[in-house]
Structure formats: C-alpha cells, structure tokens
Coordinates of C-alpha atoms in Angstrom, one line a residue:
X1 CA 47.8 150.1 -124.5
X2 CA 45.0 148.3 -122.8
X3 CA 43.5 148.9 -119.6
X4 CA 45.1 148.0 -116.4
X5 CA 42.3 146.0 -114.9
X6 CA 42.5 143.5 -118.3
X7 CA 45.5 142.7 -117.1
X8 CA 46.3 139.9 -114.1
X9 CA 48.3 141.6 -111.1
X10 CA 51.3 139.1 -112.2
X11 CA 50.6 140.4 -115.8
X12 CA 50.8 143.9 -114.7
X13 CA 54.0 142.9 -113.0
X14 CA 55.5 141.8 -116.2
X15 CA 54.9 144.5 -118.2
X16 CA 56.1 146.7 -115.4
X17 CA 58.8 144.9 -115.1
X18 CA 59.9 146.8 -118.9
X19 CA 59.2 149.6 -117.0
X20 CA 55.8 150.2 -119.2
X21 CA 53.8 151.2 -116.4
X22 CA 50.6 150.1 -117.2
X23 CA 47.7 152.0 -115.5
X24 CA 46.5 150.6 -112.8
X25 CA 42.6 150.0 -111.8
X26 CA 41.5 151.6 -108.5
X27 CA 41.3 147.9 -106.8
X28 CA 44.9 147.4 -107.2
X29 CA 47.0 149.5 -104.5
X30 CA 50.6 148.3 -104.4
X31 CA 52.4 149.4 -101.5
X32 CA 54.2 146.1 -100.4
X33 CA 56.5 144.0 -102.6
X34 CA 58.0 140.9 -101.2
X35 CA 61.0 139.1 -102.7
X36 CA 59.4 136.1 -103.6
X37 CA 61.0 135.2 -107.2
X38 CA 59.7 132.5 -109.0
X39 CA 62.6 130.9 -111.9
X40 CA 60.3 129.2 -114.2
X41 CA 62.0 126.9 -117.1
X42 CA 59.5 125.8 -120.0
X43 CA 61.1 122.1 -121.0
X44 CA 59.4 120.3 -123.5
X45 CA 61.0 117.2 -123.1
X46 CA 58.9 116.9 -119.5
X47 CA 55.7 118.8 -120.8
X48 CA 56.1 121.6 -118.3
X49 CA 58.9 121.4 -115.3
X50 CA 58.8 124.0 -112.9
X51 CA 61.5 125.0 -110.8
X52 CA 61.1 127.3 -107.8
X53 CA 62.9 129.2 -105.6
X54 CA 61.6 131.7 -103.2
X55 CA 63.5 134.3 -100.9
X56 CA 61.8 136.7 -98.4
X57 CA 62.3 140.0 -97.6
X58 CA 60.1 141.0 -94.9
X59 CA 60.8 145.1 -95.5
X60 CA 58.3 147.3 -96.7
X61 CA 58.8 148.2 -99.4
X62 CA 57.2 151.7 -101.7
X63 CA 55.1 151.1 -105.0
X64 CA 56.9 150.3 -107.9
X65 CA 60.1 149.1 -105.8
X66 CA 62.9 146.5 -106.6
X67 CA 64.4 144.1 -104.2
X68 CA 67.8 143.2 -105.1
X69 CA 66.7 139.5 -106.5
X70 CA 64.6 141.5 -109.1
X71 CA 65.9 141.8 -112.7
X72 CA 64.2 142.7 -116.0
X73 CA 63.2 140.2 -118.0
X74 CA 65.5 141.5 -121.1
X75 CA 69.2 141.5 -119.7
X76 CA 70.8 142.6 -122.9
X77 CA 69.8 144.0 -126.8
X78 CA 70.8 140.4 -128.1
X79 CA 70.0 138.2 -125.0
X80 CA 66.1 137.9 -123.9
X81 CA 67.5 135.7 -121.0
X82 CA 64.0 134.1 -121.9
X83 CA 65.7 132.1 -124.9
X84 CA 66.9 129.0 -122.2
X85 CA 63.5 129.1 -121.7
X86 CA 63.8 130.7 -118.5
X87 CA 62.8 133.5 -116.4
X88 CA 62.0 135.4 -113.5
X89 CA 58.7 136.8 -112.7
X90 CA 58.4 139.1 -109.4
X91 CA 54.7 138.1 -107.7
X92 CA 52.9 141.2 -105.7
X93 CA 51.0 140.6 -102.6
X94 CA 49.3 143.7 -101.2
X95 CA 49.1 144.8 -97.6
X96 CA 49.7 141.1 -95.7
X97 CA 52.0 138.5 -97.0
X98 CA 49.1 136.1 -96.7
X99 CA 46.9 138.0 -98.9
X100 CA 47.0 138.1 -102.7
X101 CA 45.2 140.4 -104.8
X102 CA 43.2 138.7 -107.3
X103 CA 42.5 140.7 -110.5
X104 CA 39.7 139.0 -112.6
X105 CA 41.3 137.5 -116.1
X106 CA 38.8 137.4 -119.4
X107 CA 39.4 135.1 -122.0
X108 CA 42.7 135.7 -123.7
X109 CA 42.3 136.9 -127.4
X110 CA 46.0 134.7 -127.8
X111 CA 46.7 136.1 -131.3
X112 CA 50.4 135.0 -131.1
X113 CA 49.5 131.6 -130.6
X114 CA 47.5 131.8 -133.7
X115 CA 49.9 130.6 -136.3
X116 CA 47.9 131.7 -139.2
X117 CA 48.1 135.0 -137.6
X118 CA 51.9 134.7 -136.8
X119 CA 52.9 133.7 -140.3
X120 CA 50.7 136.8 -141.9
X121 CA 52.2 139.1 -139.6
X122 CA 56.0 137.6 -139.6
X123 CA 57.4 140.5 -141.8
X124 CA 55.6 143.4 -139.9
X125 CA 57.0 141.5 -136.3
X126 CA 61.0 141.2 -137.9
X127 CA 61.0 145.0 -140.6
X128 CA 63.6 146.3 -137.6
X129 CA 65.2 142.5 -136.7
X130 CA 68.3 143.7 -138.0
X131 CA 68.7 145.9 -134.9
X132 CA 68.9 144.2 -132.0
X133 CA 67.5 147.0 -129.7
X134 CA 64.2 147.8 -132.6
X135 CA 63.8 143.9 -132.4
X136 CA 63.3 144.2 -128.4
X137 CA 60.9 146.8 -128.7
X138 CA 58.7 144.3 -131.5
X139 CA 58.8 142.2 -128.4
X140 CA 57.5 144.4 -126.0
X141 CA 55.0 146.2 -127.9
X142 CA 53.4 142.8 -129.3
X143 CA 53.0 141.3 -125.4
X144 CA 51.5 144.9 -124.3
X145 CA 48.7 144.1 -126.7
X146 CA 48.1 140.7 -126.1
X147 CA 46.0 139.5 -123.4
X148 CA 47.2 137.1 -121.5
X149 CA 44.7 134.4 -119.8
X150 CA 45.2 130.8 -117.8
X151 CA 41.6 129.9 -118.8
X152 CA 42.5 129.2 -122.5
X153 CA 46.2 128.2 -123.6
X154 CA 44.9 127.7 -127.1
X155 CA 48.0 125.6 -127.7
X156 CA 47.8 122.2 -125.6
X157 CA 45.9 119.0 -125.6
X158 CA 45.5 115.6 -124.2
X159 CA 48.3 115.2 -121.6
X160 CA 49.6 118.3 -122.0
X161 CA 46.2 120.2 -121.2
X162 CA 45.8 118.0 -118.1
X163 CA 49.4 119.5 -117.0
X164 CA 48.8 122.8 -118.2
X165 CA 45.2 123.1 -115.9
X166 CA 46.6 121.8 -113.1
X167 CA 49.1 125.0 -112.9
X168 CA 48.9 128.1 -110.6
X169 CA 48.0 131.0 -113.0
X170 CA 51.5 132.6 -112.2
X171 CA 52.8 129.1 -113.7
X172 CA 50.3 129.6 -116.8
X173 CA 51.2 133.0 -117.2
X174 CA 55.1 132.0 -117.2
X175 CA 54.3 129.6 -120.2
X176 CA 52.5 131.6 -122.4
X177 CA 54.9 134.7 -122.0
X178 CA 58.0 132.0 -122.7
X179 CA 56.1 130.4 -125.9
X180 CA 54.7 134.2 -126.9
X181 CA 58.5 135.3 -127.1
X182 CA 59.7 131.7 -129.0
X183 CA 57.1 132.4 -131.5
X184 CA 58.3 136.3 -132.0
X185 CA 61.8 135.5 -131.6
X186 CA 63.1 132.3 -133.6
X187 CA 59.7 130.0 -133.9
X188 CA 58.6 130.5 -137.4
X189 CA 56.5 127.9 -138.5
X190 CA 55.3 124.4 -136.4
X191 CA 57.4 122.4 -139.1
X192 CA 61.1 122.9 -137.7
X193 CA 62.3 122.3 -141.0
X194 CA 60.3 125.3 -142.7
X195 CA 61.0 127.1 -139.8
X196 CA 64.8 126.9 -140.6
X197 CA 64.1 127.8 -144.3
X198 CA 63.0 131.0 -143.1
X199 CA 66.0 131.7 -141.1
X200 CA 68.5 131.0 -144.1
X201 CA 66.6 132.6 -146.6
X202 CA 64.4 135.4 -145.1
X203 CA 66.8 136.5 -141.6
X204 CA 70.2 135.6 -142.4
X205 CA 71.2 135.7 -146.1
X206 CA 69.9 139.4 -146.5
X207 CA 72.0 140.1 -143.5
X208 CA 75.1 138.8 -145.6
X209 CA 75.5 135.7 -143.9
X210 CA 77.3 133.1 -146.2
X211 CA 74.9 130.3 -146.8
X212 CA 75.5 127.1 -147.6
X213 CA 72.7 124.5 -148.6
X214 CA 74.2 121.0 -149.2
X215 CA 73.3 118.9 -152.6
X216 CA 73.2 115.5 -150.2
X217 CA 70.6 114.4 -153.1
X218 CA 73.3 114.1 -155.2
X219 CA 74.5 111.1 -154.0
X220 CA 71.9 109.6 -152.2
X221 CA 68.0 108.8 -152.7
X222 CA 67.3 109.6 -149.1
X223 CA 65.3 112.8 -149.2
X224 CA 65.6 113.4 -145.4
X225 CA 69.2 114.3 -145.5
X226 CA 70.1 117.7 -145.6
X227 CA 73.4 119.7 -145.0
X228 CA 73.0 123.7 -144.1
X229 CA 75.8 126.0 -143.1
X230 CA 76.1 129.4 -141.8
X231 CA 79.0 131.9 -141.3
X232 CA 78.2 136.0 -140.3
X233 CA 80.3 138.7 -141.9
X234 CA 82.3 138.8 -138.3
X235 CA 83.0 135.3 -138.6
X236 CA 84.0 135.8 -142.2
X237 CA 86.6 138.5 -141.1
X238 CA 88.1 136.4 -138.9
X239 CA 88.3 133.2 -140.7
X240 CA 90.1 134.6 -143.7
X241 CA 93.2 136.3 -141.8
X242 CA 94.7 132.6 -140.3
X243 CA 95.4 129.3 -142.0
X244 CA 95.5 127.3 -139.2
X245 CA 91.9 125.4 -137.8
X246 CA 90.4 123.0 -135.5
X247 CA 87.2 121.1 -136.8
X248 CA 85.0 119.1 -135.1
X249 CA 81.3 117.7 -134.6
X250 CA 79.1 117.9 -131.7
X251 CA 76.3 115.6 -131.1
X252 CA 72.9 115.5 -129.3
X253 CA 71.8 119.6 -130.4
X254 CA 68.2 118.8 -131.2
X255 CA 65.8 116.4 -130.5
X256 CA 66.6 114.6 -133.1
X257 CA 70.3 112.5 -132.2
X258 CA 71.3 111.7 -135.6
X259 CA 72.0 115.5 -136.5
X260 CA 75.3 116.8 -136.2
X261 CA 76.8 120.4 -135.7
X262 CA 80.3 120.8 -137.5
X263 CA 82.2 124.1 -136.0
X264 CA 85.4 125.4 -137.3
X265 CA 87.0 127.3 -134.6
X266 CA 90.2 129.2 -134.7
X267 CA 92.4 130.0 -132.0
X268 CA 91.8 133.5 -130.6
X269 CA 93.9 136.9 -130.1
X270 CA 92.8 136.3 -126.6
X271 CA 95.1 133.6 -124.9
X272 CA 93.6 130.1 -124.3
X273 CA 90.4 131.4 -125.8
X274 CA 88.5 129.5 -129.3
X275 CA 86.6 131.3 -131.6
X276 CA 83.7 129.4 -133.7
X277 CA 83.7 130.8 -137.2
X278 CA 81.7 128.7 -139.5
X279 CA 79.1 125.5 -138.5
X280 CA 77.3 123.5 -140.5
X281 CA 74.1 121.1 -139.5
X282 CA 73.5 117.6 -140.8
X283 CA 71.7 114.5 -140.4
X284 CA 74.5 112.6 -143.1
X285 CA 77.1 111.1 -141.1
X286 CA 78.8 110.3 -144.4
X287 CA 82.1 112.4 -146.3
X288 CA 79.6 114.1 -148.6
X289 CA 78.4 117.1 -146.4
X290 CA 82.0 117.6 -145.5
X291 CA 83.5 117.6 -148.8
X292 CA 80.6 119.9 -150.3
X293 CA 80.9 122.0 -147.4
X294 CA 84.8 122.8 -147.7
X295 CA 84.1 123.1 -151.2
X296 CA 82.0 125.9 -151.1
X297 CA 84.0 127.4 -148.4
X298 CA 87.0 127.1 -150.4
X299 CA 85.0 128.6 -153.6
X300 CA 83.7 131.6 -151.5
X301 CA 87.6 132.7 -150.7
X302 CA 87.2 131.8 -146.9
X303 CA 89.5 128.8 -146.9
X304 CA 91.8 128.8 -149.4
X305 CA 95.5 127.8 -148.6
X306 CA 95.5 126.2 -145.2
X307 CA 98.7 125.3 -143.1
X308 CA 97.0 123.0 -140.7
X309 CA 93.7 121.1 -139.5
X310 CA 93.4 119.7 -136.6
X311 CA 90.7 116.9 -136.3
X312 CA 89.1 114.6 -134.1
X313 CA 90.0 110.9 -135.4
X314 CA 87.8 111.1 -138.2
X315 CA 88.5 109.4 -141.5
X316 CA 85.8 111.4 -143.5
X317 CA 87.2 114.8 -141.7
X318 CA 90.8 113.5 -143.0
X319 CA 89.6 112.7 -146.2
X320 CA 88.2 116.0 -147.3
X321 CA 90.6 117.7 -146.4
X322 CA 93.0 115.6 -148.4
X323 CA 90.5 116.3 -151.3
X324 CA 90.3 119.9 -152.0
X325 CA 93.8 121.1 -149.9
X326 CA 96.3 118.4 -150.7
X327 CA 99.4 120.1 -149.4
X328 CA 97.4 121.2 -145.9
X329 CA 99.1 119.1 -142.9
X330 CA 96.5 117.0 -140.8
X331 CA 96.9 115.9 -137.2
X332 CA 94.9 114.4 -134.7
X333 CA 93.8 116.0 -131.6
X334 CA 96.1 113.9 -129.1
X335 CA 93.3 114.1 -126.3
X336 CA 91.1 112.1 -128.8
X337 CA 93.8 109.9 -129.5
X338 CA 94.2 109.4 -125.9
X339 CA 90.0 108.7 -125.7
X340 CA 90.2 106.2 -128.5
X341 CA 92.7 104.3 -126.5
X342 CA 91.5 104.5 -123.8
X343 CA 88.3 102.7 -125.1
X344 CA 90.3 99.6 -126.2
X345 CA 92.0 99.6 -123.2
X346 CA 88.7 99.1 -121.3
X347 CA 87.7 96.3 -123.4
X348 CA 90.9 94.4 -124.6
X349 CA 93.6 95.0 -121.4
X350 CA 92.7 92.1 -118.8
X351 CA 95.1 91.1 -116.0
X352 CA 95.6 87.3 -116.2
X353 CA 93.9 87.0 -112.3
X354 CA 91.1 88.8 -114.1
X355 CA 90.4 90.8 -110.6
X356 CA 88.8 94.2 -111.2
X357 CA 91.3 96.1 -109.2
X358 CA 93.9 94.4 -111.1
X359 CA 92.6 95.3 -114.6
X360 CA 92.6 98.8 -113.3
X361 CA 96.2 98.7 -112.4
X362 CA 97.2 97.3 -115.4
X363 CA 95.1 99.3 -117.9
X364 CA 97.0 102.8 -115.8
X365 CA 100.6 101.0 -116.1
X366 CA 99.9 100.6 -120.2
X367 CA 98.2 104.1 -120.7
X368 CA 100.9 106.0 -119.1
X369 CA 103.4 104.2 -121.3
X370 CA 101.5 104.8 -124.7
X371 CA 101.3 108.6 -123.3
X372 CA 105.2 108.9 -122.7
X373 CA 105.5 107.5 -126.1
X374 CA 102.3 109.9 -127.5
X375 CA 104.3 112.9 -126.2
X376 CA 108.0 112.0 -127.2
X377 CA 109.4 114.6 -129.5
X378 CA 112.4 112.9 -130.8
X379 CA 111.7 110.5 -133.9
X380 CA 114.8 107.8 -132.7
X381 CA 113.6 107.8 -128.9
X382 CA 109.8 107.3 -130.3
X383 CA 110.4 104.2 -132.2
X384 CA 112.3 102.9 -129.7
X385 CA 109.6 103.4 -127.9
X386 CA 106.4 101.8 -130.2
X387 CA 109.1 98.9 -130.3
X388 CA 109.3 98.1 -126.5
X389 CA 105.6 98.8 -126.0
X390 CA 105.2 96.0 -128.8
X391 CA 107.8 93.3 -127.2
X392 CA 106.6 94.1 -123.2
X393 CA 103.1 93.7 -123.9
X394 CA 102.6 91.4 -127.2
X395 CA 102.2 87.9 -125.6
X396 CA 99.7 88.5 -122.3
X397 CA 97.9 91.7 -124.1
X398 CA 97.4 90.4 -128.2
X399 CA 94.1 91.4 -128.5
X400 CA 95.1 95.2 -127.4
X401 CA 99.0 95.0 -129.5
X402 CA 96.8 93.9 -132.7
X403 CA 94.6 96.8 -132.5
X404 CA 97.1 99.4 -131.9
X405 CA 99.4 98.0 -135.0
X406 CA 96.9 97.9 -137.2
X407 CA 95.4 101.5 -136.5
X408 CA 98.4 103.4 -135.4
X409 CA 101.6 102.0 -136.2
X410 CA 102.9 103.0 -139.9
X411 CA 104.5 106.4 -141.0
X412 CA 101.1 107.6 -142.3
X413 CA 99.8 107.1 -138.9
X414 CA 102.6 108.6 -137.1
X415 CA 102.4 111.9 -138.9
X416 CA 98.9 112.2 -137.8
X417 CA 99.5 111.6 -134.0
X418 CA 102.7 111.7 -133.1
X419 CA 104.1 114.9 -131.3
X420 CA 107.4 113.5 -132.9
X421 CA 106.0 114.3 -136.5
X422 CA 105.1 117.7 -135.5
X423 CA 106.7 121.0 -136.2
X424 CA 107.1 123.1 -133.0
X425 CA 105.0 125.9 -134.8
X426 CA 102.2 123.8 -134.7
X427 CA 102.7 122.9 -130.9
X428 CA 99.9 125.1 -129.6
X429 CA 97.3 123.0 -131.9
X430 CA 98.3 119.3 -130.6
X431 CA 94.7 118.8 -128.9
X432 CA 91.5 119.8 -130.2
X433 CA 91.3 121.7 -126.9
X434 CA 90.0 124.9 -128.4
X435 CA 87.0 123.0 -130.2
X436 CA 86.3 121.4 -127.1
X437 CA 86.1 124.4 -125.1
X438 CA 83.8 126.2 -127.6
X439 CA 81.2 122.8 -127.4
X440 CA 81.9 122.8 -123.6
X441 CA 80.3 126.4 -123.6
X442 CA 77.5 125.7 -126.5
X443 CA 75.8 123.0 -124.6
X444 CA 76.0 124.7 -120.5
X445 CA 76.3 127.8 -121.0
X446 CA 73.8 129.0 -124.5
X447 CA 71.6 125.7 -123.8
X448 CA 71.8 125.9 -120.2
X449 CA 72.9 122.1 -120.1
X450 CA 69.2 121.3 -121.3
X451 CA 68.6 119.1 -124.8
X452 CA 67.9 121.6 -127.4
X453 CA 64.9 120.5 -129.4
X454 CA 64.2 122.3 -132.2
X455 CA 66.5 123.5 -134.9
X456 CA 65.2 127.2 -135.5
X457 CA 66.1 127.5 -131.8
X458 CA 70.0 126.4 -132.1
X459 CA 70.0 128.8 -135.3
X460 CA 69.1 131.7 -133.1
X461 CA 71.2 131.1 -130.3
X462 CA 74.1 130.5 -132.2
X463 CA 73.3 133.6 -134.6
X464 CA 72.6 136.0 -131.9
X465 CA 72.8 135.0 -128.5
X466 CA 76.7 133.6 -129.2
X467 CA 77.2 136.1 -132.1
X468 CA 76.5 139.2 -129.6
X469 CA 78.6 137.3 -126.8
X470 CA 81.8 137.5 -128.9
X471 CA 81.6 141.1 -130.1
X472 CA 81.0 142.2 -127.1
X473 CA 84.2 140.5 -125.5
X474 CA 86.3 141.8 -128.5
X475 CA 84.8 145.5 -127.2
X476 CA 84.9 145.4 -123.8
X477 CA 88.7 143.7 -124.3
X478 CA 90.0 146.9 -126.3
X479 CA 88.5 149.0 -123.9
X480 CA 90.1 146.7 -120.9
X481 CA 93.1 148.7 -118.9
X482 CA 95.9 145.7 -118.9
X483 CA 98.2 145.4 -115.9
X484 CA 101.7 146.5 -116.1
X485 CA 103.1 142.8 -116.3
X486 CA 100.9 142.7 -119.8
X487 CA 98.4 140.5 -118.4
X488 CA 95.5 140.3 -116.3
X489 CA 94.7 137.7 -113.6
X490 CA 91.8 135.6 -114.5
X491 CA 90.7 131.9 -114.8
X492 CA 90.3 130.5 -118.0
X493 CA 86.9 128.7 -118.3
X494 CA 87.1 127.8 -121.5
X495 CA 89.7 125.3 -121.0
X496 CA 87.8 123.6 -118.1
X497 CA 86.0 120.6 -119.9
X498 CA 82.9 118.7 -118.7
X499 CA 82.8 114.9 -118.3
X500 CA 80.7 113.3 -120.0
X501 CA 79.6 109.5 -118.9
X502 CA 82.2 106.8 -119.4
X503 CA 85.9 105.8 -118.6
X504 CA 88.1 108.9 -118.2
X505 CA 92.2 108.9 -117.7
X506 CA 93.2 111.6 -115.6
X507 CA 96.6 112.5 -115.2
X508 CA 98.4 113.0 -112.1
X509 CA 99.3 116.7 -111.0
X510 CA 101.9 115.9 -109.3
X511 CA 103.4 112.8 -110.8
X512 CA 104.2 112.6 -114.6
X513 CA 104.0 108.8 -114.7
X514 CA 100.6 108.4 -113.1
X515 CA 97.3 108.4 -114.2
X516 CA 93.6 107.1 -112.8
X517 CA 90.8 105.5 -114.3
X518 CA 87.7 107.1 -112.9
X519 CA 84.2 106.4 -114.3
X520 CA 82.0 109.2 -114.7
X521 CA 78.2 108.2 -114.8
X522 CA 75.9 111.6 -116.0
X523 CA 72.7 110.0 -115.7
X524 CA 73.0 109.7 -111.8
X525 CA 70.9 112.5 -110.2
X526 CA 71.3 114.0 -106.8
X527 CA 67.9 114.4 -106.3
X528 CA 65.7 112.2 -103.7

C-alpha cells in the first residue's frame, strides 16, 4: 500500500469506500464529513458530461462516519455500479464547510492507462475471474497500487484534453477511476472487435458458454460483416426445457447504428416475466446470420423440436425458422402487426376534407375496426369482418385497402396474425410482450437510458450484469414466503413499455371500441 500522503484527499475517500483505511498524513484530520454526493457520469458520446447533485448535512460527524447518502462503490459482487459509467464519491471537508483540505498530488504513473501494460497483465488480472468476489478484489488491489493524478491524463488529446483540463480535481479523479475500472473489467483492447474477440475466446468459452461465430463471408464478399452469439450454461439449462419461444431484434445497442442484437426469450415461471436465453449480435440485416445461428442451436441440441415461435413481422426470421423447423408454428406478434398497420394508416388514410383533426378521427375509426378483426376468435365472423372492412373503405381509402389486401389477406397470412387461426394453448404468446419487456429492461435499466458505445461493454452487461440479476431473482424468489392466496401483490414492471418517437395508437381503458392516436417525441428536452 502506498503512503497516505501520496494520495489526494478524494483518493483517500475513494479508498475508504472500499474499507481499506489507507494511512493518513498528520496534516489530514478528518473530523467533519459533509453529505455532498457527486454523481459523475462519463459519457463518451458527449466527451465528458457531468451531472451533479448535492445534499448538505450540517451535522457534525466523527471520523470515518457515513451520511445516509453515502454508499460503497461496489454494491454487489457482479455489479460494480460503475459499469454504467456512474459512481458516487463523498467529498471531505475539514473543520469548516468553507475550507477544503488540499493534499499535494504527485504525477501519476498511470499504469492502467498504458494499454501495452494492460495487455501484458491481462491474464494476471483475470486469474480469478470465474469468481465474482475474486474479480472485485482484483479491482481493489489494482486501484490501491495506482497513483491517480489530475496533472497527466495520459489518454486524451485535442478537444477532449481541453475539456479534461477544465474539470475540477474531483471530476478528474472520477474520470480516471471510471476509465481504470472499465479497462480492468471489460475493455481489453483499444479496438472494439479485438476486445470482443478476447471476451469470446478467453472469458466466455472457458466458462462453458456456447459460442457462435457466423461465417458470413461464405455468401458475402464484405469482410466487415460479422455475427457473434453466446449463451451461458444457466441460459442453456432454461432453454432446453421449453419448446415455445419469442425471437426479436433490437437496434442502437452500440455506437455503430447498423448492429442488431437478436434475443431468444422464453416465458419465465414468474407470471408475466420474460427470460433471455440467448444472444446474437450482427451487422448483417439479411437472412444469413439468423439461418446460421438457428442451425448452430439445432446442432448443439438446444432448440430441436420447437412448437411455436412468436416473431416480429419479419420475413427473414420466418424464412429462417421454416428452413430448419418445418413443423414449427409461427405467429406474428399482434402488437407489431398493429404497429405496422398504424404506420400505413398515418401515410395512407386521409379524410375527404383533408383537415388534420378529421384525419385523426378517421384513422382512429379504421384502427378500431381492424383491432376488432385482429382479436376475433371465430373464423366465420373473422372472414365476414374482413369482407365488410374492405367493402366499407375500398372506395374512399383505396391506397390503404390495396396495401391491406396485398400484405395481409390470404390464408397463409391469416395463419400468422389472426387470433381466429391460433390454438387456445398459444394465447399467452399472441404478442412479443415478453421480449419487448426484455428490450426495455436492457435499454432503460442495464444500459441506463444512454446509448452504449462499445461491443465489449454490451457483452459484459449481458454476461455479468444481466446474468447475475436473473440468477439472484431465482434465488430470492425460491426463498420467499408466498401469501396464503398463492401470490404476492406486486407491480408487473416487465409489462411497462417505454414509448419510442412516433405515432402510437392507445386503446381506451373504459371503451373497447375506442382508441387514440398519440404522437411521442423522444428528442424533446425538459431542460431550459
């Protein structure tokens, strides 16, 4: 351990958060701790964006005391709380709120910022990576032997360096701590793809993960195309026990907007809860990656004889499933069917008057009729509704009726979207709400509402943060005492959807025959 006077005051406080109790120099007497919590978020998309909030506690606290707002940087063995580029530091003040103790800061060795050193020490750093507690100890030990400094950042240049110089010592320390921890736990190479390769070959495969590497150059001359998939033993155990699945894709999961995350999700034992059982990341939007991935899962005995897949309205997903599982039923997610109709309603359905208010009323009327048809369970009534719908709007809404006939009105299509064509036992899978719930959790909980920048960080979150969350959920649930009624009152947050920008059709809560068109603008900021 380095001597206490080699650390800044904030560094000392940081080390104390780990209960390491580094020795303090005689000049530092900590007899007052103020509850000022600084929340530092390093967001690479905006260089360095700092959000601050503070609370003042005028109580006089003894040495080493913690206010109610203070908490350890490491909150769980698997979740460093830093992984969303966010952590909290307590700023110490001595004797007076107006007097801040300054301890001289030497120039840092910055060993964690030297990538060559990081590469050389990678194996040593991860020798205990299979145990989350050991991994935490590795982080702590490295931080203790690293001198942090605000004088030499060693990693920034140009405009970013100018911004770095403007930050306070506390902010600089926060930036360095986050960067150092990131380089320990998920960033193994400057190149994103090389770092991801290390993840697959050296981190996941030794832990018995199923690793899929697509051979996309088998059908394409584009060397930049890739497809990578992975599944933990815990996920595999859950997946092989079922035969009904949801498959869907989500976008904007890294800084490269062409990359897609495909997820296979199953219905969990917990009512209304989804469980992600396998991932594939690709930048190829064609049929190829899905075909190769499903073939891989079939050859590995993970998905052998599926009964049903619920998918988005995707021809590539449907064709890939039919290619390997000819006896499997496929149904479109009814929510996505409604979304597809809504997009065309906005484009093609217009009132004779052309007045926007009249357009909205007409679109709501058309959508309401379509919704009644969509959820009709009697085949004869269903076909009668289709005929009546076409007859009612064919003369005045020709563009939409032509679209509807061509894309949705034949027996093969009815089998994909009509509830009248679906067996009763599949009624709980009529929508992809399970997978939509999972995507909401990923983006708004695990990614913290911010755009993820790197592929290796996404892999870390999926294999450590998410995995730990579901393992802990199962463990805690198994130890819970259930109420005599057989269920515990709870709010089902899995079924709470987050609206993206665009037009949404919102059903009335009190009238089954009413719906409202709502425009959502996700780009509006409430800040002045």
